[in-house]
Amino acid sequence: TASDIDFVAHLVDIITEATITSLLGQIAAGANAVQLFDSWAGLCPPDAFTRLIVQPAQKITAAIKAVYPEVPVIGFPRGAAPQAATYVAATGVDALGLDQGADIDAVAKTLPQHICLQGNLDPETLLAGGPRLRAATLTILEACHGRPFVFNLGHGVIKETPPEHVAALAQIIREYRA
């Protein structure tokens, strides 16, 4: 209901102010970049997405850029790849992190070429390793070829992941760059 969204929006406003304070402090302490993790963005109802996801990220980004215009801000609206172009345009983030469910090729085609992408290997693929890891890694690298890009997982490393798989991933990326 509208009153529920208003209540949540009030809480989000409080969290937004605390986030601004925290991130400015992190940058003052030496952080070279910051990332806005919005882990529930994809579950936000469409009619509340702008108010609860976009506007807070826009406010945080503007506050950081007002003090530290050179510090990159990465947005990570998990599960919200269909709204990626709107999110990037409205928030002013410098880069967009993508979760493993996002079609990175499709998202790359909707964003300006100067927007850095970050992501989005499925942690299960890293866990599996082998030819599946190689194929998925090359697909991501090809989708982002020619634009600023940070290779990353779509979410965290699964604790059972063999270190050898991480080393193999790094090697695939190095070979591609060469």
Tab-separated table of N, CA and C in Angstrom:
chain	number	residue	atom	x	y	z
A	1	THR	N	0.838	-1.185	0.000
A	1	THR	CA	0.000	0.000	0.000
A	1	THR	C	0.883	1.248	0.000
A	2	ALA	N	0.250	2.376	-0.263
A	2	ALA	CA	0.992	3.644	-0.291
A	2	ALA	C	1.580	3.969	1.068
A	3	SER	N	0.863	3.667	2.149
A	3	SER	CA	1.402	3.975	3.482
A	3	SER	C	2.597	3.079	3.807
A	4	ASP	N	2.586	1.833	3.327
A	4	ASP	CA	3.729	0.947	3.530
A	4	ASP	C	4.953	1.476	2.793
A	5	ILE	N	4.763	1.904	1.554
A	5	ILE	CA	5.875	2.453	0.777
A	5	ILE	C	6.396	3.730	1.428
A	6	ASP	N	5.498	4.560	1.941
A	6	ASP	CA	5.934	5.783	2.636
A	6	ASP	C	6.773	5.446	3.864
A	7	PHE	N	6.361	4.436	4.621
A	7	PHE	CA	7.115	4.022	5.804
A	7	PHE	C	8.497	3.511	5.408
A	8	VAL	N	8.541	2.629	4.406
A	8	VAL	CA	9.826	2.094	3.933
A	8	VAL	C	10.690	3.226	3.382
A	9	ALA	N	10.088	4.147	2.657
A	9	ALA	CA	10.833	5.278	2.098
A	9	ALA	C	11.458	6.107	3.214
A	10	HIS	N	10.754	6.282	4.314
A	10	HIS	CA	11.304	7.012	5.456
A	10	HIS	C	12.537	6.294	6.015
A	11	LEU	N	12.435	4.980	6.147
A	11	LEU	CA	13.591	4.201	6.611
A	11	LEU	C	14.750	4.290	5.617
A	12	VAL	N	14.439	4.215	4.341
A	12	VAL	CA	15.475	4.314	3.311
A	12	VAL	C	16.159	5.675	3.373
A	13	ASP	N	15.405	6.733	3.646
A	13	ASP	CA	16.003	8.069	3.778
A	13	ASP	C	17.020	8.112	4.923
A	14	ILE	N	16.683	7.475	6.028
A	14	ILE	CA	17.609	7.414	7.171
A	14	ILE	C	18.861	6.627	6.790
A	15	ILE	N	18.668	5.493	6.138
A	15	ILE	CA	19.803	4.666	5.706
A	15	ILE	C	20.655	5.411	4.681
A	16	THR	N	20.015	6.168	3.808
A	16	THR	CA	20.739	6.949	2.797
A	16	THR	C	21.673	7.949	3.459
A	17	GLU	N	21.192	8.660	4.441
A	17	GLU	CA	22.038	9.646	5.142
A	17	GLU	C	23.205	8.962	5.852
A	18	ALA	N	22.932	7.831	6.480
A	18	ALA	CA	24.004	7.090	7.160
A	18	ALA	C	25.022	6.567	6.154
A	19	THR	N	24.546	6.139	5.001
A	19	THR	CA	25.442	5.636	3.951
A	19	THR	C	26.338	6.740	3.433
A	20	ILE	N	25.782	7.913	3.219
A	20	ILE	CA	26.590	9.055	2.764
A	20	ILE	C	27.699	9.341	3.763
A	21	THR	N	27.361	9.407	5.033
A	21	THR	CA	28.355	9.667	6.077
A	21	THR	C	29.436	8.592	6.083
A	22	SER	N	29.012	7.341	6.004
A	22	SER	CA	29.963	6.227	6.026
A	22	SER	C	30.885	6.248	4.814
A	23	LEU	N	30.333	6.424	3.624
A	23	LEU	CA	31.160	6.393	2.414
A	23	LEU	C	32.109	7.583	2.340
A	24	LEU	N	31.655	8.746	2.743
A	24	LEU	CA	32.559	9.899	2.770
A	24	LEU	C	33.708	9.648	3.741
A	25	GLY	N	33.412	9.002	4.859
A	25	GLY	CA	34.464	8.656	5.816
A	25	GLY	C	35.431	7.634	5.246
A	26	GLN	N	34.908	6.653	4.520
A	26	GLN	CA	35.776	5.645	3.908
A	26	GLN	C	36.702	6.279	2.868
A	27	ILE	N	36.167	7.203	2.083
A	27	ILE	CA	36.995	7.875	1.079
A	27	ILE	C	38.045	8.744	1.770
A	28	ALA	N	37.647	9.455	2.805
A	28	ALA	CA	38.602	10.281	3.553
A	28	ALA	C	39.721	9.423	4.139
A	29	ALA	N	39.394	8.177	4.465
A	29	ALA	CA	40.388	7.267	5.041
A	29	ALA	C	41.224	6.559	3.975
A	30	GLY	N	40.940	6.822	2.694
A	30	GLY	CA	41.787	6.281	1.640
A	30	GLY	C	41.135	5.401	0.598
A	31	ALA	N	39.830	5.152	0.679
A	31	ALA	CA	39.177	4.323	-0.345
A	31	ALA	C	39.289	5.011	-1.702
A	32	ASN	N	39.636	4.246	-2.732
A	32	ASN	CA	39.791	4.789	-4.085
A	32	ASN	C	38.509	4.721	-4.894
A	33	ALA	N	37.556	3.912	-4.454
A	33	ALA	CA	36.256	3.748	-5.102
A	33	ALA	C	35.291	3.216	-4.051
A	34	VAL	N	34.005	3.408	-4.295
A	34	VAL	CA	32.986	2.880	-3.386
A	34	VAL	C	31.901	2.195	-4.204
A	35	GLN	N	31.230	1.233	-3.565
A	35	GLN	CA	30.170	0.506	-4.246
A	35	GLN	C	28.909	0.530	-3.401
A	36	LEU	N	27.794	0.824	-4.072
A	36	LEU	CA	26.491	0.831	-3.418
A	36	LEU	C	25.848	-0.534	-3.648
A	37	PHE	N	25.791	-1.347	-2.610
A	37	PHE	CA	25.172	-2.660	-2.706
A	37	PHE	C	23.693	-2.530	-2.383
A	38	ASP	N	22.861	-2.798	-3.356
A	38	ASP	CA	21.423	-2.806	-3.135
A	38	ASP	C	20.930	-4.209	-3.439
A	39	SER	N	21.158	-5.095	-2.471
A	39	SER	CA	20.950	-6.526	-2.670
A	39	SER	C	19.503	-6.921	-2.946
A	40	TRP	N	18.561	-6.055	-2.626
A	40	TRP	CA	17.149	-6.398	-2.806
A	40	TRP	C	16.494	-5.590	-3.921
A	41	ALA	N	17.258	-4.887	-4.723
A	41	ALA	CA	16.696	-4.001	-5.749
A	41	ALA	C	15.758	-4.734	-6.695
A	42	GLY	N	16.119	-5.929	-7.095
A	42	GLY	CA	15.297	-6.673	-8.043
A	42	GLY	C	13.958	-7.118	-7.494
A	43	LEU	N	13.790	-7.064	-6.188
A	43	LEU	CA	12.520	-7.458	-5.577
A	43	LEU	C	11.605	-6.268	-5.306
A	44	CYS	N	12.112	-5.088	-5.599
A	44	CYS	CA	11.324	-3.885	-5.356
A	44	CYS	C	10.174	-3.804	-6.364
A	45	PRO	N	8.978	-3.502	-5.903
A	45	PRO	CA	7.860	-3.360	-6.853
A	45	PRO	C	8.163	-2.254	-7.867
A	46	PRO	N	7.786	-2.457	-9.129
A	46	PRO	CA	8.095	-1.461	-10.162
A	46	PRO	C	7.620	-0.049	-9.829
A	47	ASP	N	6.478	0.059	-9.174
A	47	ASP	CA	5.954	1.388	-8.867
A	47	ASP	C	6.737	2.091	-7.755
A	48	ALA	N	7.611	1.359	-7.064
A	48	ALA	CA	8.408	1.966	-5.990
A	48	ALA	C	9.898	2.004	-6.331
A	49	PHE	N	10.297	1.455	-7.485
A	49	PHE	CA	11.716	1.345	-7.837
A	49	PHE	C	12.413	2.702	-7.843
A	50	THR	N	11.798	3.687	-8.445
A	50	THR	CA	12.429	5.009	-8.506
A	50	THR	C	12.604	5.582	-7.103
A	51	ARG	N	11.563	5.513	-6.295
A	51	ARG	CA	11.616	6.116	-4.960
A	51	ARG	C	12.552	5.377	-4.013
A	52	LEU	N	12.550	4.057	-4.059
A	52	LEU	CA	13.286	3.279	-3.067
A	52	LEU	C	14.677	2.849	-3.518
A	53	ILE	N	14.930	2.823	-4.818
A	53	ILE	CA	16.227	2.355	-5.323
A	53	ILE	C	16.985	3.487	-6.021
A	54	VAL	N	16.363	4.087	-7.018
A	54	VAL	CA	17.052	5.090	-7.837
A	54	VAL	C	17.333	6.371	-7.064
A	55	GLN	N	16.334	6.950	-6.439
A	55	GLN	CA	16.535	8.227	-5.755
A	55	GLN	C	17.574	8.161	-4.633
A	56	PRO	N	17.580	7.121	-3.795
A	56	PRO	CA	18.637	7.048	-2.780
A	56	PRO	C	20.032	6.927	-3.402
A	57	ALA	N	20.177	6.104	-4.438
A	57	ALA	CA	21.486	5.967	-5.091
A	57	ALA	C	21.909	7.284	-5.728
A	58	GLN	N	20.969	7.991	-6.297
A	58	GLN	CA	21.247	9.305	-6.893
A	58	GLN	C	21.729	10.289	-5.825
A	59	LYS	N	21.071	10.300	-4.695
A	59	LYS	CA	21.445	11.213	-3.602
A	59	LYS	C	22.836	10.876	-3.053
A	60	ILE	N	23.103	9.600	-2.880
A	60	ILE	CA	24.407	9.168	-2.369
A	60	ILE	C	25.510	9.535	-3.361
A	61	THR	N	25.286	9.232	-4.634
A	61	THR	CA	26.282	9.538	-5.663
A	61	THR	C	26.548	11.037	-5.733
A	62	ALA	N	25.497	11.839	-5.721
A	62	ALA	CA	25.657	13.300	-5.785
A	62	ALA	C	26.435	13.817	-4.577
A	63	ALA	N	26.157	13.276	-3.403
A	63	ALA	CA	26.860	13.730	-2.196
A	63	ALA	C	28.344	13.381	-2.276
A	64	ILE	N	28.667	12.218	-2.778
A	64	ILE	CA	30.073	11.819	-2.911
A	64	ILE	C	30.765	12.682	-3.955
A	65	LYS	N	30.116	12.864	-5.105
A	65	LYS	CA	30.725	13.638	-6.196
A	65	LYS	C	30.909	15.103	-5.818
A	66	ALA	N	30.073	15.620	-4.931
A	66	ALA	CA	30.208	17.012	-4.494
A	66	ALA	C	31.507	17.228	-3.719
A	67	VAL	N	31.951	16.211	-3.023
A	67	VAL	CA	33.166	16.311	-2.213
A	67	VAL	C	34.363	15.664	-2.913
A	68	TYR	N	34.122	14.544	-3.563
A	68	TYR	CA	35.189	13.767	-4.214
A	68	TYR	C	34.778	13.441	-5.662
A	69	PRO	N	34.831	14.415	-6.550
A	69	PRO	CA	34.357	14.165	-7.922
A	69	PRO	C	35.152	13.112	-8.683
A	70	GLU	N	36.378	12.851	-8.248
A	70	GLU	CA	37.227	11.890	-8.966
A	70	GLU	C	37.049	10.453	-8.498
A	71	VAL	N	36.343	10.226	-7.419
A	71	VAL	CA	36.185	8.880	-6.865
A	71	VAL	C	35.037	8.158	-7.580
A	72	PRO	N	35.347	7.017	-8.188
A	72	PRO	CA	34.291	6.254	-8.879
A	72	PRO	C	33.266	5.679	-7.899
A	73	VAL	N	32.017	5.758	-8.315
A	73	VAL	CA	30.918	5.160	-7.559
A	73	VAL	C	30.347	4.033	-8.426
A	74	ILE	N	30.323	2.837	-7.844
A	74	ILE	CA	29.796	1.664	-8.528
A	74	ILE	C	28.426	1.360	-7.931
A	75	GLY	N	27.425	1.242	-8.778
A	75	GLY	CA	26.103	0.834	-8.324
A	75	GLY	C	25.937	-0.664	-8.533
A	76	PHE	N	25.336	-1.342	-7.580
A	76	PHE	CA	25.067	-2.771	-7.709
A	76	PHE	C	23.614	-3.033	-7.319
A	77	PRO	N	22.681	-2.743	-8.239
A	77	PRO	CA	21.268	-3.017	-7.951
A	77	PRO	C	20.940	-4.469	-8.317
A	78	ARG	N	21.254	-5.358	-7.424
A	78	ARG	CA	21.136	-6.805	-7.676
A	78	ARG	C	19.730	-7.176	-8.145
A	79	GLY	N	19.680	-7.930	-9.229
A	79	GLY	CA	18.407	-8.410	-9.753
A	79	GLY	C	17.636	-7.390	-10.567
A	80	ALA	N	18.223	-6.257	-10.844
A	80	ALA	CA	17.507	-5.183	-11.543
A	80	ALA	C	18.096	-4.880	-12.917
A	81	ALA	N	18.684	-5.874	-13.563
A	81	ALA	CA	19.295	-5.655	-14.879
A	81	ALA	C	18.331	-5.054	-15.908
A	82	PRO	N	17.046	-5.425	-15.905
A	82	PRO	CA	16.146	-4.811	-16.890
A	82	PRO	C	16.023	-3.285	-16.739
A	83	GLN	N	16.295	-2.777	-15.563
A	83	GLN	CA	16.232	-1.333	-15.322
A	83	GLN	C	17.621	-0.689	-15.336
A	84	ALA	N	18.635	-1.394	-15.829
A	84	ALA	CA	20.020	-0.915	-15.761
A	84	ALA	C	20.211	0.443	-16.422
A	85	ALA	N	19.688	0.627	-17.612
A	85	ALA	CA	19.890	1.894	-18.327
A	85	ALA	C	19.249	3.048	-17.560
A	86	THR	N	18.061	2.832	-17.047
A	86	THR	CA	17.378	3.864	-16.258
A	86	THR	C	18.159	4.164	-14.984
A	87	TYR	N	18.603	3.115	-14.312
A	87	TYR	CA	19.352	3.268	-13.071
A	87	TYR	C	20.629	4.074	-13.298
A	88	VAL	N	21.397	3.697	-14.298
A	88	VAL	CA	22.667	4.385	-14.569
A	88	VAL	C	22.425	5.845	-14.939
A	89	ALA	N	21.476	6.097	-15.830
A	89	ALA	CA	21.209	7.469	-16.276
A	89	ALA	C	20.735	8.356	-15.131
A	90	ALA	N	19.902	7.820	-14.273
A	90	ALA	CA	19.319	8.632	-13.203
A	90	ALA	C	20.240	8.818	-12.005
A	91	THR	N	21.083	7.827	-11.721
A	91	THR	CA	21.881	7.898	-10.491
A	91	THR	C	23.217	8.589	-10.672
A	92	GLY	N	23.761	8.566	-11.883
A	92	GLY	CA	25.069	9.160	-12.108
A	92	GLY	C	26.231	8.299	-11.670
A	93	VAL	N	25.999	7.003	-11.436
A	93	VAL	CA	27.102	6.119	-11.060
A	93	VAL	C	28.087	6.009	-12.226
A	94	ASP	N	29.331	5.714	-11.890
A	94	ASP	CA	30.383	5.578	-12.899
A	94	ASP	C	30.469	4.161	-13.450
A	95	ALA	N	29.978	3.212	-12.691
A	95	ALA	CA	30.083	1.809	-13.067
A	95	ALA	C	28.861	1.074	-12.549
A	96	LEU	N	28.589	-0.063	-13.206
A	96	LEU	CA	27.438	-0.862	-12.821
A	96	LEU	C	27.878	-2.294	-12.573
A	97	GLY	N	27.669	-2.760	-11.342
A	97	GLY	CA	27.921	-4.145	-11.002
A	97	GLY	C	26.708	-4.978	-11.353
A	98	LEU	N	26.954	-6.153	-11.924
A	98	LEU	CA	25.862	-7.029	-12.343
A	98	LEU	C	25.945	-8.364	-11.620
A	99	ASP	N	24.788	-8.853	-11.197
A	99	ASP	CA	24.739	-10.162	-10.555
A	99	ASP	C	24.755	-11.248	-11.627
A	100	GLN	N	24.912	-12.489	-11.198
A	100	GLN	CA	25.059	-13.591	-12.137
A	100	GLN	C	23.809	-13.855	-12.959
A	101	GLY	N	22.676	-13.349	-12.563
A	101	GLY	CA	21.451	-13.546	-13.336
A	101	GLY	C	21.299	-12.591	-14.503
A	102	ALA	N	22.135	-11.565	-14.552
A	102	ALA	CA	22.024	-10.552	-15.593
A	102	ALA	C	22.668	-11.024	-16.890
A	103	ASP	N	22.040	-10.698	-18.004
A	103	ASP	CA	22.620	-10.950	-19.318
A	103	ASP	C	23.566	-9.785	-19.603
A	104	ILE	N	24.839	-9.981	-19.335
A	104	ILE	CA	25.811	-8.886	-19.422
A	104	ILE	C	25.918	-8.341	-20.842
A	105	ASP	N	25.765	-9.199	-21.830
A	105	ASP	CA	25.816	-8.746	-23.220
A	105	ASP	C	24.649	-7.806	-23.509
A	106	ALA	N	23.444	-8.170	-23.097
A	106	ALA	CA	22.268	-7.329	-23.316
A	106	ALA	C	22.400	-6.003	-22.574
A	107	VAL	N	22.860	-6.055	-21.331
A	107	VAL	CA	23.031	-4.818	-20.555
A	107	VAL	C	24.081	-3.925	-21.207
A	108	ALA	N	25.200	-4.506	-21.635
A	108	ALA	CA	26.262	-3.718	-22.270
A	108	ALA	C	25.741	-2.971	-23.484
A	109	LYS	N	24.825	-3.571	-24.210
A	109	LYS	CA	24.282	-2.933	-25.415
A	109	LYS	C	23.332	-1.785	-25.103
A	110	THR	N	22.834	-1.712	-23.866
A	110	THR	CA	21.888	-0.646	-23.516
A	110	THR	C	22.548	0.543	-22.828
A	111	LEU	N	23.812	0.400	-22.458
A	111	LEU	CA	24.481	1.454	-21.697
A	111	LEU	C	25.475	2.215	-22.553
A	112	PRO	N	25.705	3.486	-22.211
A	112	PRO	CA	26.752	4.232	-22.915
A	112	PRO	C	28.099	3.519	-22.777
A	113	GLN	N	28.919	3.630	-23.803
A	113	GLN	CA	30.190	2.919	-23.877
A	113	GLN	C	31.150	3.297	-22.749
A	114	HIS	N	31.027	4.501	-22.199
A	114	HIS	CA	31.958	4.928	-21.151
A	114	HIS	C	31.617	4.357	-19.770
A	115	ILE	N	30.434	3.770	-19.621
A	115	ILE	CA	30.045	3.211	-18.322
A	115	ILE	C	30.770	1.882	-18.129
A	116	CYS	N	31.489	1.807	-17.035
A	116	CYS	CA	32.220	0.585	-16.696
A	116	CYS	C	31.228	-0.463	-16.186
A	117	LEU	N	31.412	-1.684	-16.628
A	117	LEU	CA	30.623	-2.799	-16.111
A	117	LEU	C	31.496	-3.640	-15.193
A	118	GLN	N	30.854	-4.248	-14.210
A	118	GLN	CA	31.549	-5.121	-13.271
A	118	GLN	C	30.724	-6.386	-13.115
A	119	GLY	N	31.361	-7.521	-13.313
A	119	GLY	CA	30.631	-8.757	-13.087
A	119	GLY	C	31.041	-9.816	-14.078
A	120	ASN	N	30.268	-10.764	-14.193
A	120	ASN	CA	29.151	-11.246	-13.407
A	120	ASN	C	29.116	-12.769	-13.437
A	121	LEU	N	30.303	-13.361	-13.300
A	121	LEU	CA	30.420	-14.814	-13.338
A	121	LEU	C	29.622	-15.446	-12.201
A	122	ASP	N	28.880	-16.480	-12.530
A	122	ASP	CA	28.109	-17.210	-11.530
A	122	ASP	C	29.073	-17.943	-10.595
A	123	PRO	N	28.965	-17.739	-9.286
A	123	PRO	CA	29.847	-18.429	-8.343
A	123	PRO	C	29.789	-19.953	-8.479
A	124	GLU	N	28.643	-20.495	-8.903
A	124	GLU	CA	28.523	-21.938	-9.130
A	124	GLU	C	29.431	-22.387	-10.273
A	125	THR	N	29.610	-21.526	-11.262
A	125	THR	CA	30.482	-21.849	-12.390
A	125	THR	C	31.938	-21.882	-11.940
A	126	LEU	N	32.306	-20.956	-11.073
A	126	LEU	CA	33.659	-20.981	-10.521
A	126	LEU	C	33.864	-22.241	-9.686
A	127	LEU	N	32.863	-22.611	-8.921
A	127	LEU	CA	32.933	-23.833	-8.122
A	127	LEU	C	33.127	-25.060	-9.022
A	128	ALA	N	32.414	-25.105	-10.139
A	128	ALA	CA	32.493	-26.249	-11.058
A	128	ALA	C	33.839	-26.319	-11.771
A	129	GLY	N	34.376	-25.171	-12.173
A	129	GLY	CA	35.654	-25.151	-12.871
A	129	GLY	C	35.589	-25.772	-14.249
A	130	GLY	N	36.755	-26.090	-14.797
A	130	GLY	CA	36.862	-26.799	-16.064
A	130	GLY	C	36.378	-26.034	-17.278
A	131	PRO	N	35.927	-26.763	-18.303
A	131	PRO	CA	35.494	-26.127	-19.555
A	131	PRO	C	34.326	-25.160	-19.379
A	132	ARG	N	33.446	-25.484	-18.453
A	132	ARG	CA	32.303	-24.583	-18.182
A	132	ARG	C	32.802	-23.225	-17.695
A	133	LEU	N	33.795	-23.221	-16.815
A	133	LEU	CA	34.377	-21.980	-16.311
A	133	LEU	C	35.010	-21.189	-17.450
A	134	ARG	N	35.776	-21.866	-18.270
A	134	ARG	CA	36.442	-21.195	-19.399
A	134	ARG	C	35.416	-20.561	-20.345
A	135	ALA	N	34.409	-21.306	-20.717
A	135	ALA	CA	33.402	-20.814	-21.661
A	135	ALA	C	32.647	-19.608	-21.096
A	136	ALA	N	32.226	-19.698	-19.848
A	136	ALA	CA	31.471	-18.602	-19.240
A	136	ALA	C	32.338	-17.350	-19.089
A	137	THR	N	33.588	-17.543	-18.723
A	137	THR	CA	34.509	-16.415	-18.563
A	137	THR	C	34.726	-15.714	-19.893
A	138	LEU	N	34.961	-16.478	-20.945
A	138	LEU	CA	35.183	-15.880	-22.270
A	138	LEU	C	33.938	-15.175	-22.786
A	139	THR	N	32.771	-15.705	-22.486
A	139	THR	CA	31.527	-15.040	-22.885
A	139	THR	C	31.419	-13.664	-22.240
A	140	ILE	N	31.731	-13.578	-20.970
A	140	ILE	CA	31.681	-12.295	-20.260
A	140	ILE	C	32.720	-11.334	-20.820
A	141	LEU	N	33.933	-11.810	-21.010
A	141	LEU	CA	34.996	-10.952	-21.530
A	141	LEU	C	34.655	-10.420	-22.919
A	142	GLU	N	34.089	-11.258	-23.761
A	142	GLU	CA	33.697	-10.817	-25.105
A	142	GLU	C	32.581	-9.781	-25.048
A	143	ALA	N	31.619	-9.979	-24.161
A	143	ALA	CA	30.497	-9.041	-24.041
A	143	ALA	C	30.964	-7.651	-23.636
A	144	CYS	N	32.062	-7.579	-22.894
A	144	CYS	CA	32.536	-6.297	-22.376
A	144	CYS	C	33.778	-5.787	-23.095
A	145	HIS	N	34.186	-6.484	-24.130
A	145	HIS	CA	35.369	-6.078	-24.882
A	145	HIS	C	35.183	-4.662	-25.428
A	146	GLY	N	36.200	-3.835	-25.230
A	146	GLY	CA	36.175	-2.484	-25.767
A	146	GLY	C	35.538	-1.436	-24.876
A	147	ARG	N	35.141	-1.824	-23.698
A	147	ARG	CA	34.577	-0.844	-22.756
A	147	ARG	C	35.276	-1.021	-21.412
A	148	PRO	N	35.217	-0.038	-20.548
A	148	PRO	CA	35.786	-0.239	-19.209
A	148	PRO	C	35.068	-1.401	-18.531
A	149	PHE	N	35.856	-2.271	-17.885
A	149	PHE	CA	35.279	-3.483	-17.321
A	149	PHE	C	36.120	-3.985	-16.165
A	150	VAL	N	35.454	-4.470	-15.132
A	150	VAL	CA	36.093	-5.119	-13.994
A	150	VAL	C	35.511	-6.522	-13.916
A	151	PHE	N	36.356	-7.531	-14.123
A	151	PHE	CA	35.857	-8.904	-14.020
A	151	PHE	C	35.580	-9.208	-12.553
A	152	ASN	N	34.432	-9.815	-12.304
A	152	ASN	CA	34.046	-10.128	-10.938
A	152	ASN	C	33.020	-11.245	-10.974
A	153	LEU	N	32.732	-11.772	-9.821
A	153	LEU	CA	31.635	-12.719	-9.704
A	153	LEU	C	30.331	-11.941	-9.600
A	154	GLY	N	29.240	-12.635	-9.869
A	154	GLY	CA	27.936	-12.017	-9.720
A	154	GLY	C	27.541	-11.860	-8.266
A	155	HIS	N	28.174	-12.607	-7.413
A	155	HIS	CA	28.049	-12.503	-5.953
A	155	HIS	C	29.224	-13.267	-5.388
A	156	GLY	N	29.320	-13.453	-4.097
A	156	GLY	CA	30.517	-13.948	-3.442
A	156	GLY	C	30.991	-15.333	-3.832
A	157	VAL	N	32.223	-15.621	-3.458
A	157	VAL	CA	32.834	-16.925	-3.696
A	157	VAL	C	32.210	-17.943	-2.740
A	158	ILE	N	31.828	-19.071	-3.258
A	158	ILE	CA	31.296	-20.163	-2.440
A	158	ILE	C	32.474	-20.791	-1.683
A	159	LYS	N	32.309	-20.992	-0.379
A	159	LYS	CA	33.442	-21.406	0.459
A	159	LYS	C	34.076	-22.719	0.029
A	160	GLU	N	33.347	-23.591	-0.638
A	160	GLU	CA	33.899	-24.867	-1.088
A	160	GLU	C	34.688	-24.750	-2.397
A	161	THR	N	34.760	-23.562	-2.967
A	161	THR	CA	35.462	-23.366	-4.240
A	161	THR	C	36.943	-23.680	-4.076
A	162	PRO	N	37.458	-24.608	-4.886
A	162	PRO	CA	38.890	-24.925	-4.800
A	162	PRO	C	39.740	-23.715	-5.240
A	163	PRO	N	40.782	-23.412	-4.501
A	163	PRO	CA	41.671	-22.309	-4.899
A	163	PRO	C	42.220	-22.483	-6.321
A	164	GLU	N	42.356	-23.727	-6.762
A	164	GLU	CA	42.855	-23.985	-8.118
A	164	GLU	C	41.902	-23.425	-9.176
A	165	HIS	N	40.605	-23.411	-8.873
A	165	HIS	CA	39.638	-22.857	-9.816
A	165	HIS	C	39.786	-21.341	-9.906
A	166	VAL	N	40.078	-20.717	-8.788
A	166	VAL	CA	40.306	-19.266	-8.785
A	166	VAL	C	41.565	-18.954	-9.591
A	167	ALA	N	42.606	-19.753	-9.399
A	167	ALA	CA	43.845	-19.564	-10.170
A	167	ALA	C	43.592	-19.773	-11.655
A	168	ALA	N	42.787	-20.773	-12.007
A	168	ALA	CA	42.460	-21.020	-13.416
A	168	ALA	C	41.692	-19.847	-14.008
A	169	LEU	N	40.765	-19.291	-13.241
A	169	LEU	CA	40.014	-18.116	-13.698
A	169	LEU	C	40.967	-16.954	-13.982
A	170	ALA	N	41.866	-16.687	-13.056
A	170	ALA	CA	42.839	-15.602	-13.250
A	170	ALA	C	43.678	-15.842	-14.504
A	171	GLN	N	44.045	-17.083	-14.740
A	171	GLN	CA	44.843	-17.407	-15.928
A	171	GLN	C	44.048	-17.180	-17.221
A	172	ILE	N	42.785	-17.564	-17.240
A	172	ILE	CA	41.942	-17.341	-18.415
A	172	ILE	C	41.861	-15.848	-18.720
A	173	ILE	N	41.688	-15.045	-17.692
A	173	ILE	CA	41.592	-13.592	-17.878
A	173	ILE	C	42.909	-13.029	-18.379
A	174	ARG	N	44.023	-13.472	-17.805
A	174	ARG	CA	45.337	-13.002	-18.263
A	174	ARG	C	45.584	-13.358	-19.728
A	175	GLU	N	45.242	-14.582	-20.101
A	175	GLU	CA	45.432	-15.022	-21.497
A	175	GLU	C	44.580	-14.186	-22.449
A	176	TYR	N	43.371	-13.870	-22.032
A	176	TYR	CA	42.476	-13.073	-22.878
A	176	TYR	C	43.043	-11.671	-23.074
A	177	ARG	N	43.537	-11.085	-22.010
A	177	ARG	CA	44.111	-9.732	-22.080
A	177	ARG	C	45.331	-9.691	-22.986
A	178	ALA	N	46.099	-10.783	-22.989
A	178	ALA	CA	47.316	-10.830	-23.789
A	178	ALA	C	46.946	-10.965	-25.251
